[in-house]
JSON list of C-alpha atoms in Angstrom, two decimals:
[
{"chain": "A", "resi": 1, "resn": "UNK", "atom": "CA", "xyz": [13.78, -0.18, 9.83]},
{"chain": "A", "resi": 2, "resn": "UNK", "atom": "CA", "xyz": [12.91, -0.50, 6.06]},
{"chain": "A", "resi": 3, "resn": "UNK", "atom": "CA", "xyz": [15.70, 1.75, 4.41]},
{"chain": "A", "resi": 4, "resn": "UNK", "atom": "CA", "xyz": [17.57, -0.36, 5.77]},
{"chain": "A", "resi": 5, "resn": "UNK", "atom": "CA", "xyz": [16.59, -3.42, 5.17]},
{"chain": "A", "resi": 6, "resn": "UNK", "atom": "CA", "xyz": [16.70, -2.73, 1.82]},
{"chain": "A", "resi": 7, "resn": "UNK", "atom": "CA", "xyz": [19.93, -2.06, 1.33]},
{"chain": "A", "resi": 8, "resn": "UNK", "atom": "CA", "xyz": [21.24, -5.09, 2.40]},
{"chain": "A", "resi": 9, "resn": "UNK", "atom": "CA", "xyz": [18.10, -6.85, 0.58]},
{"chain": "A", "resi": 10, "resn": "UNK", "atom": "CA", "xyz": [20.71, -5.65, -1.92]},
{"chain": "A", "resi": 11, "resn": "UNK", "atom": "CA", "xyz": [23.68, -7.59, -0.56]},
{"chain": "A", "resi": 12, "resn": "UNK", "atom": "CA", "xyz": [22.05, -10.53, 0.76]},
{"chain": "A", "resi": 13, "resn": "UNK", "atom": "CA", "xyz": [19.23, -12.56, 1.28]},
{"chain": "A", "resi": 14, "resn": "UNK", "atom": "CA", "xyz": [16.08, -10.65, 3.50]},
{"chain": "A", "resi": 15, "resn": "UNK", "atom": "CA", "xyz": [15.30, -13.07, 6.19]},
{"chain": "A", "resi": 16, "resn": "UNK", "atom": "CA", "xyz": [13.35, -12.95, 9.51]},
{"chain": "A", "resi": 17, "resn": "UNK", "atom": "CA", "xyz": [15.62, -13.27, 11.41]},
{"chain": "A", "resi": 18, "resn": "UNK", "atom": "CA", "xyz": [17.72, -9.98, 9.54]},
{"chain": "A", "resi": 19, "resn": "UNK", "atom": "CA", "xyz": [13.56, -7.88, 10.40]},
{"chain": "A", "resi": 20, "resn": "UNK", "atom": "CA", "xyz": [15.23, -8.69, 14.33]},
{"chain": "A", "resi": 21, "resn": "UNK", "atom": "CA", "xyz": [18.36, -8.06, 13.27]},
{"chain": "A", "resi": 22, "resn": "UNK", "atom": "CA", "xyz": [17.48, -4.00, 11.88]},
{"chain": "A", "resi": 23, "resn": "UNK", "atom": "CA", "xyz": [14.97, -3.16, 13.83]},
{"chain": "A", "resi": 24, "resn": "UNK", "atom": "CA", "xyz": [17.66, -3.71, 17.18]},
{"chain": "A", "resi": 25, "resn": "UNK", "atom": "CA", "xyz": [19.74, -2.40, 15.95]},
{"chain": "A", "resi": 26, "resn": "UNK", "atom": "CA", "xyz": [17.40, 0.91, 15.14]},
{"chain": "A", "resi": 27, "resn": "UNK", "atom": "CA", "xyz": [16.22, 0.50, 18.27]},
{"chain": "A", "resi": 28, "resn": "UNK", "atom": "CA", "xyz": [19.29, 0.51, 19.68]},
{"chain": "A", "resi": 29, "resn": "UNK", "atom": "CA", "xyz": [21.13, 3.18, 17.90]},
{"chain": "A", "resi": 30, "resn": "UNK", "atom": "CA", "xyz": [18.09, 5.41, 18.51]},
{"chain": "A", "resi": 31, "resn": "UNK", "atom": "CA", "xyz": [17.20, 5.24, 21.95]},
{"chain": "A", "resi": 32, "resn": "UNK", "atom": "CA", "xyz": [19.76, 3.09, 23.80]},
{"chain": "A", "resi": 33, "resn": "UNK", "atom": "CA", "xyz": [19.07, 0.23, 25.27]},
{"chain": "A", "resi": 34, "resn": "UNK", "atom": "CA", "xyz": [17.93, -0.29, 27.45]},
{"chain": "A", "resi": 35, "resn": "UNK", "atom": "CA", "xyz": [14.96, 2.39, 27.01]},
{"chain": "A", "resi": 36, "resn": "UNK", "atom": "CA", "xyz": [14.63, 0.10, 23.21]},
{"chain": "A", "resi": 37, "resn": "UNK", "atom": "CA", "xyz": [13.56, -2.44, 24.82]},
{"chain": "A", "resi": 38, "resn": "UNK", "atom": "CA", "xyz": [10.75, -0.84, 26.48]},
{"chain": "A", "resi": 39, "resn": "UNK", "atom": "CA", "xyz": [9.81, 0.55, 23.40]},
{"chain": "A", "resi": 40, "resn": "UNK", "atom": "CA", "xyz": [9.71, -2.19, 21.23]},
{"chain": "A", "resi": 41, "resn": "UNK", "atom": "CA", "xyz": [7.78, -4.87, 23.77]},
{"chain": "A", "resi": 42, "resn": "UNK", "atom": "CA", "xyz": [5.23, -1.80, 23.28]},
{"chain": "A", "resi": 43, "resn": "UNK", "atom": "CA", "xyz": [5.79, -1.35, 19.29]},
{"chain": "A", "resi": 44, "resn": "UNK", "atom": "CA", "xyz": [4.70, -5.15, 19.57]},
{"chain": "A", "resi": 45, "resn": "UNK", "atom": "CA", "xyz": [1.66, -3.84, 22.02]},
{"chain": "A", "resi": 46, "resn": "UNK", "atom": "CA", "xyz": [0.72, -1.42, 19.25]},
{"chain": "A", "resi": 47, "resn": "UNK", "atom": "CA", "xyz": [1.36, -4.15, 16.14]},
{"chain": "A", "resi": 48, "resn": "UNK", "atom": "CA", "xyz": [-1.74, -6.82, 17.66]},
{"chain": "A", "resi": 49, "resn": "UNK", "atom": "CA", "xyz": [-3.85, -3.77, 18.67]},
{"chain": "A", "resi": 50, "resn": "UNK", "atom": "CA", "xyz": [-3.47, -2.61, 14.69]},
{"chain": "A", "resi": 51, "resn": "UNK", "atom": "CA", "xyz": [-3.45, -6.02, 13.13]},
{"chain": "A", "resi": 52, "resn": "UNK", "atom": "CA", "xyz": [-6.37, -4.85, 11.71]},
{"chain": "A", "resi": 53, "resn": "UNK", "atom": "CA", "xyz": [-4.72, -2.63, 9.33]},
{"chain": "A", "resi": 54, "resn": "UNK", "atom": "CA", "xyz": [-3.58, -4.43, 6.36]},
{"chain": "A", "resi": 55, "resn": "UNK", "atom": "CA", "xyz": [0.23, -2.57, 6.25]},
{"chain": "A", "resi": 56, "resn": "UNK", "atom": "CA", "xyz": [0.64, -3.48, 10.32]},
{"chain": "A", "resi": 57, "resn": "UNK", "atom": "CA", "xyz": [-1.07, -7.09, 9.97]},
{"chain": "A", "resi": 58, "resn": "UNK", "atom": "CA", "xyz": [2.26, -7.90, 7.57]},
{"chain": "A", "resi": 59, "resn": "UNK", "atom": "CA", "xyz": [4.59, -6.50, 9.40]},
{"chain": "A", "resi": 60, "resn": "UNK", "atom": "CA", "xyz": [3.71, -8.41, 12.35]},
{"chain": "A", "resi": 61, "resn": "UNK", "atom": "CA", "xyz": [2.95, -12.29, 10.07]},
{"chain": "A", "resi": 62, "resn": "UNK", "atom": "CA", "xyz": [6.44, -11.04, 9.59]},
{"chain": "A", "resi": 63, "resn": "UNK", "atom": "CA", "xyz": [7.71, -10.53, 13.02]},
{"chain": "A", "resi": 64, "resn": "UNK", "atom": "CA", "xyz": [6.33, -13.95, 14.11]},
{"chain": "A", "resi": 65, "resn": "UNK", "atom": "CA", "xyz": [7.71, -16.24, 10.97]},
{"chain": "A", "resi": 66, "resn": "UNK", "atom": "CA", "xyz": [4.29, -16.29, 9.38]},
{"chain": "A", "resi": 67, "resn": "UNK", "atom": "CA", "xyz": [5.30, -15.38, 5.20]},
{"chain": "A", "resi": 68, "resn": "UNK", "atom": "CA", "xyz": [8.23, -14.39, 4.24]},
{"chain": "A", "resi": 69, "resn": "UNK", "atom": "CA", "xyz": [9.52, -10.64, 4.31]},
{"chain": "A", "resi": 70, "resn": "UNK", "atom": "CA", "xyz": [9.70, -10.47, 0.47]},
{"chain": "A", "resi": 71, "resn": "UNK", "atom": "CA", "xyz": [6.37, -9.76, 1.28]},
{"chain": "A", "resi": 72, "resn": "UNK", "atom": "CA", "xyz": [6.12, -6.60, 1.75]},
{"chain": "A", "resi": 73, "resn": "UNK", "atom": "CA", "xyz": [8.59, -5.66, -1.70]},
{"chain": "A", "resi": 74, "resn": "UNK", "atom": "CA", "xyz": [6.44, -7.81, -3.39]},
{"chain": "A", "resi": 75, "resn": "UNK", "atom": "CA", "xyz": [3.28, -6.08, -2.41]},
{"chain": "A", "resi": 76, "resn": "UNK", "atom": "CA", "xyz": [5.18, -2.70, -3.14]},
{"chain": "A", "resi": 77, "resn": "UNK", "atom": "CA", "xyz": [5.67, -4.17, -6.43]},
{"chain": "A", "resi": 78, "resn": "UNK", "atom": "CA", "xyz": [2.35, -5.53, -7.84]},
{"chain": "A", "resi": 79, "resn": "UNK", "atom": "CA", "xyz": [1.05, -1.74, -6.75]},
{"chain": "A", "resi": 80, "resn": "UNK", "atom": "CA", "xyz": [3.60, -0.16, -8.78]},
{"chain": "A", "resi": 81, "resn": "UNK", "atom": "CA", "xyz": [2.26, -2.04, -11.43]},
{"chain": "A", "resi": 82, "resn": "UNK", "atom": "CA", "xyz": [-0.85, -2.45, -11.22]},
{"chain": "A", "resi": 83, "resn": "UNK", "atom": "CA", "xyz": [-0.78, 1.77, -11.26]},
{"chain": "A", "resi": 84, "resn": "UNK", "atom": "CA", "xyz": [1.62, 1.58, -13.56]},
{"chain": "A", "resi": 85, "resn": "UNK", "atom": "CA", "xyz": [-1.17, -0.23, -16.30]},
{"chain": "A", "resi": 86, "resn": "UNK", "atom": "CA", "xyz": [-3.61, 1.97, -15.02]},
{"chain": "A", "resi": 87, "resn": "UNK", "atom": "CA", "xyz": [-0.90, 4.79, -17.18]},
{"chain": "A", "resi": 88, "resn": "UNK", "atom": "CA", "xyz": [-1.04, 3.20, -19.52]},
{"chain": "A", "resi": 89, "resn": "UNK", "atom": "CA", "xyz": [-5.01, 2.62, -20.45]},
{"chain": "A", "resi": 90, "resn": "UNK", "atom": "CA", "xyz": [-5.15, 6.62, -19.48]},
{"chain": "A", "resi": 91, "resn": "UNK", "atom": "CA", "xyz": [-7.78, 8.62, -21.26]},
{"chain": "A", "resi": 92, "resn": "UNK", "atom": "CA", "xyz": [-7.64, 12.30, -22.18]},
{"chain": "A", "resi": 93, "resn": "UNK", "atom": "CA", "xyz": [-9.79, 14.95, -21.14]},
{"chain": "A", "resi": 94, "resn": "UNK", "atom": "CA", "xyz": [-10.34, 16.77, -24.54]},
{"chain": "A", "resi": 95, "resn": "UNK", "atom": "CA", "xyz": [-9.60, 20.55, -24.60]},
{"chain": "A", "resi": 96, "resn": "UNK", "atom": "CA", "xyz": [-12.83, 21.47, -25.18]},
{"chain": "A", "resi": 97, "resn": "UNK", "atom": "CA", "xyz": [-14.00, 20.25, -21.49]},
{"chain": "A", "resi": 98, "resn": "UNK", "atom": "CA", "xyz": [-12.04, 22.05, -18.69]},
{"chain": "A", "resi": 99, "resn": "UNK", "atom": "CA", "xyz": [-9.82, 20.08, -16.73]},
{"chain": "A", "resi": 100, "resn": "UNK", "atom": "CA", "xyz": [-7.30, 20.71, -15.04]},
{"chain": "A", "resi": 101, "resn": "UNK", "atom": "CA", "xyz": [-5.23, 22.26, -17.00]},
{"chain": "A", "resi": 102, "resn": "UNK", "atom": "CA", "xyz": [-2.46, 22.62, -13.23]},
{"chain": "A", "resi": 103, "resn": "UNK", "atom": "CA", "xyz": [-0.63, 19.86, -13.23]},
{"chain": "A", "resi": 104, "resn": "UNK", "atom": "CA", "xyz": [-0.24, 16.52, -16.14]},
{"chain": "A", "resi": 105, "resn": "UNK", "atom": "CA", "xyz": [-2.92, 14.01, -14.20]},
{"chain": "A", "resi": 106, "resn": "UNK", "atom": "CA", "xyz": [-4.34, 10.43, -15.79]},
{"chain": "A", "resi": 107, "resn": "UNK", "atom": "CA", "xyz": [-7.38, 8.99, -15.32]},
{"chain": "A", "resi": 108, "resn": "UNK", "atom": "CA", "xyz": [-8.44, 5.52, -16.42]},
{"chain": "A", "resi": 109, "resn": "UNK", "atom": "CA", "xyz": [-12.78, 4.35, -17.01]},
{"chain": "A", "resi": 110, "resn": "UNK", "atom": "CA", "xyz": [-13.65, 2.36, -14.05]},
{"chain": "A", "resi": 111, "resn": "UNK", "atom": "CA", "xyz": [-13.95, -0.04, -16.78]},
{"chain": "A", "resi": 112, "resn": "UNK", "atom": "CA", "xyz": [-11.07, 0.17, -17.88]},
{"chain": "A", "resi": 113, "resn": "UNK", "atom": "CA", "xyz": [-10.04, -0.65, -13.65]},
{"chain": "A", "resi": 114, "resn": "UNK", "atom": "CA", "xyz": [-11.86, -3.59, -12.94]},
{"chain": "A", "resi": 115, "resn": "UNK", "atom": "CA", "xyz": [-11.14, -4.79, -16.45]},
{"chain": "A", "resi": 116, "resn": "UNK", "atom": "CA", "xyz": [-6.99, -4.57, -14.96]},
{"chain": "A", "resi": 117, "resn": "UNK", "atom": "CA", "xyz": [-7.80, -6.79, -11.91]},
{"chain": "A", "resi": 118, "resn": "UNK", "atom": "CA", "xyz": [-9.06, -8.80, -13.07]},
{"chain": "A", "resi": 119, "resn": "UNK", "atom": "CA", "xyz": [-6.75, -9.78, -15.62]},
{"chain": "A", "resi": 120, "resn": "UNK", "atom": "CA", "xyz": [-3.74, -8.30, -12.93]},
{"chain": "A", "resi": 121, "resn": "UNK", "atom": "CA", "xyz": [-5.25, -11.25, -10.74]},
{"chain": "A", "resi": 122, "resn": "UNK", "atom": "CA", "xyz": [-6.71, -13.42, -11.96]},
{"chain": "A", "resi": 123, "resn": "UNK", "atom": "CA", "xyz": [-6.91, -16.56, -9.37]},
{"chain": "A", "resi": 124, "resn": "UNK", "atom": "CA", "xyz": [-9.11, -13.58, -7.11]},
{"chain": "A", "resi": 125, "resn": "UNK", "atom": "CA", "xyz": [-12.85, -15.39, -6.94]},
{"chain": "A", "resi": 126, "resn": "UNK", "atom": "CA", "xyz": [-15.56, -13.21, -8.17]},
{"chain": "A", "resi": 127, "resn": "UNK", "atom": "CA", "xyz": [-16.66, -12.31, -4.46]},
{"chain": "A", "resi": 128, "resn": "UNK", "atom": "CA", "xyz": [-13.34, -10.81, -4.47]},
{"chain": "A", "resi": 129, "resn": "UNK", "atom": "CA", "xyz": [-13.71, -8.40, -7.44]},
{"chain": "A", "resi": 130, "resn": "UNK", "atom": "CA", "xyz": [-16.98, -7.61, -6.61]},
{"chain": "A", "resi": 131, "resn": "UNK", "atom": "CA", "xyz": [-15.45, -6.70, -2.58]},
{"chain": "A", "resi": 132, "resn": "UNK", "atom": "CA", "xyz": [-12.75, -5.21, -4.93]},
{"chain": "A", "resi": 133, "resn": "UNK", "atom": "CA", "xyz": [-15.10, -3.03, -6.52]},
{"chain": "A", "resi": 134, "resn": "UNK", "atom": "CA", "xyz": [-17.20, -2.37, -2.67]},
{"chain": "A", "resi": 135, "resn": "UNK", "atom": "CA", "xyz": [-14.18, -0.84, -2.17]},
{"chain": "A", "resi": 136, "resn": "UNK", "atom": "CA", "xyz": [-13.84, 1.32, -4.72]},
{"chain": "A", "resi": 137, "resn": "UNK", "atom": "CA", "xyz": [-17.58, 2.63, -4.66]},
{"chain": "A", "resi": 138, "resn": "UNK", "atom": "CA", "xyz": [-16.24, 3.13, -0.84]},
{"chain": "A", "resi": 139, "resn": "UNK", "atom": "CA", "xyz": [-13.06, 4.92, -1.57]},
{"chain": "A", "resi": 140, "resn": "UNK", "atom": "CA", "xyz": [-14.65, 7.23, -3.92]},
{"chain": "A", "resi": 141, "resn": "UNK", "atom": "CA", "xyz": [-17.03, 8.13, -2.19]},
{"chain": "A", "resi": 142, "resn": "UNK", "atom": "CA", "xyz": [-14.96, 9.02, 1.06]},
{"chain": "A", "resi": 143, "resn": "UNK", "atom": "CA", "xyz": [-12.45, 10.07, -0.86]},
{"chain": "A", "resi": 144, "resn": "UNK", "atom": "CA", "xyz": [-14.28, 13.43, -3.82]},
{"chain": "A", "resi": 145, "resn": "UNK", "atom": "CA", "xyz": [-11.04, 13.95, -5.05]},
{"chain": "A", "resi": 146, "resn": "UNK", "atom": "CA", "xyz": [-10.58, 10.67, -6.54]},
{"chain": "A", "resi": 147, "resn": "UNK", "atom": "CA", "xyz": [-13.72, 12.09, -8.51]},
{"chain": "A", "resi": 148, "resn": "UNK", "atom": "CA", "xyz": [-13.61, 15.51, -8.70]},
{"chain": "A", "resi": 149, "resn": "UNK", "atom": "CA", "xyz": [-13.34, 17.28, -11.85]},
{"chain": "A", "resi": 150, "resn": "UNK", "atom": "CA", "xyz": [-12.28, 13.96, -13.88]},
{"chain": "A", "resi": 151, "resn": "UNK", "atom": "CA", "xyz": [-14.67, 12.34, -17.15]},
{"chain": "A", "resi": 152, "resn": "UNK", "atom": "CA", "xyz": [-18.31, 10.20, -16.77]},
{"chain": "A", "resi": 153, "resn": "UNK", "atom": "CA", "xyz": [-16.95, 6.71, -15.04]},
{"chain": "A", "resi": 154, "resn": "UNK", "atom": "CA", "xyz": [-13.07, 8.00, -14.01]},
{"chain": "A", "resi": 155, "resn": "UNK", "atom": "CA", "xyz": [-10.80, 8.77, -11.25]},
{"chain": "A", "resi": 156, "resn": "UNK", "atom": "CA", "xyz": [-8.21, 10.16, -10.83]},
{"chain": "A", "resi": 157, "resn": "UNK", "atom": "CA", "xyz": [-4.98, 8.22, -11.08]},
{"chain": "A", "resi": 158, "resn": "UNK", "atom": "CA", "xyz": [-2.81, 9.65, -8.40]},
{"chain": "A", "resi": 159, "resn": "UNK", "atom": "CA", "xyz": [-5.24, 9.96, -5.78]},
{"chain": "A", "resi": 160, "resn": "UNK", "atom": "CA", "xyz": [-7.21, 6.50, -6.51]},
{"chain": "A", "resi": 161, "resn": "UNK", "atom": "CA", "xyz": [-3.33, 5.58, -5.69]},
{"chain": "A", "resi": 162, "resn": "UNK", "atom": "CA", "xyz": [-1.82, 8.85, -3.44]},
{"chain": "A", "resi": 163, "resn": "UNK", "atom": "CA", "xyz": [-0.59, 7.83, 0.25]},
{"chain": "A", "resi": 164, "resn": "UNK", "atom": "CA", "xyz": [-0.51, 10.44, 2.72]},
{"chain": "A", "resi": 165, "resn": "UNK", "atom": "CA", "xyz": [3.47, 10.83, 4.86]},
{"chain": "A", "resi": 166, "resn": "UNK", "atom": "CA", "xyz": [1.45, 9.49, 6.98]},
{"chain": "A", "resi": 167, "resn": "UNK", "atom": "CA", "xyz": [1.46, 5.95, 4.80]},
{"chain": "A", "resi": 168, "resn": "UNK", "atom": "CA", "xyz": [-1.96, 5.74, 5.00]},
{"chain": "A", "resi": 169, "resn": "UNK", "atom": "CA", "xyz": [-4.18, 5.24, 1.96]},
{"chain": "A", "resi": 170, "resn": "UNK", "atom": "CA", "xyz": [-6.85, 4.59, -0.35]},
{"chain": "A", "resi": 171, "resn": "UNK", "atom": "CA", "xyz": [-9.86, 2.24, 0.95]},
{"chain": "A", "resi": 172, "resn": "UNK", "atom": "CA", "xyz": [-9.08, 1.37, -2.11]},
{"chain": "A", "resi": 173, "resn": "UNK", "atom": "CA", "xyz": [-5.52, 0.39, -1.73]},
{"chain": "A", "resi": 174, "resn": "UNK", "atom": "CA", "xyz": [-5.55, -1.01, 1.42]},
{"chain": "A", "resi": 175, "resn": "UNK", "atom": "CA", "xyz": [-8.22, -3.52, -0.65]},
{"chain": "A", "resi": 176, "resn": "UNK", "atom": "CA", "xyz": [-6.12, -4.67, -3.00]}
]
C-alpha cells in the first residue's frame, strides 16, 4: 500500500481518501471483494489492538482522518535526517583499537547524539529529552549490538537505526 501511495503521491496530493482507496484496491486485488471486506474488519481490529505501537497509532490516526497521511512520510524523512546527522558526526576508531575492519561502520558519541537531538528538536521539553535518553539507555541494554566493540561512550549508528524485515525498530527509534 505504501509503495503505491508513494507513487500516487508524486502525481497527486495524498489524502485520507486516497489511503482508503488504495487500501481497498490492494485488498480486493489480493483477496477478492468478499474476503477483502472480512480482512479489512479483522485488519482494523488488529490496528486497534496494537495501537500502543507508534506505527500502528499513526496508521490508525491516518485512517480515521485525525492526521494527514504525509505525517508518516515526514516521520521517515525526520529519522533519515537524524541518521544522516549522526553519520556526519561519526567518530573513527584508530587502527590500533581492534575495531571491526570487515565493514565500514560509523559510531557516534552518545553526548553528540544528545546534542543532535536537542538541535533537531528544540521545542521538546527537558522531560521529553530525558525520556529520549532513558530510552536510548534501554535500547543499549536490550540490544547489545548497539555498543558491541564500539568506542567508549559511543553507539553504532547502523545498529541504533536498524529495522528488521518485519519493520521492528529499536526502542530508541520508536521513541523518537
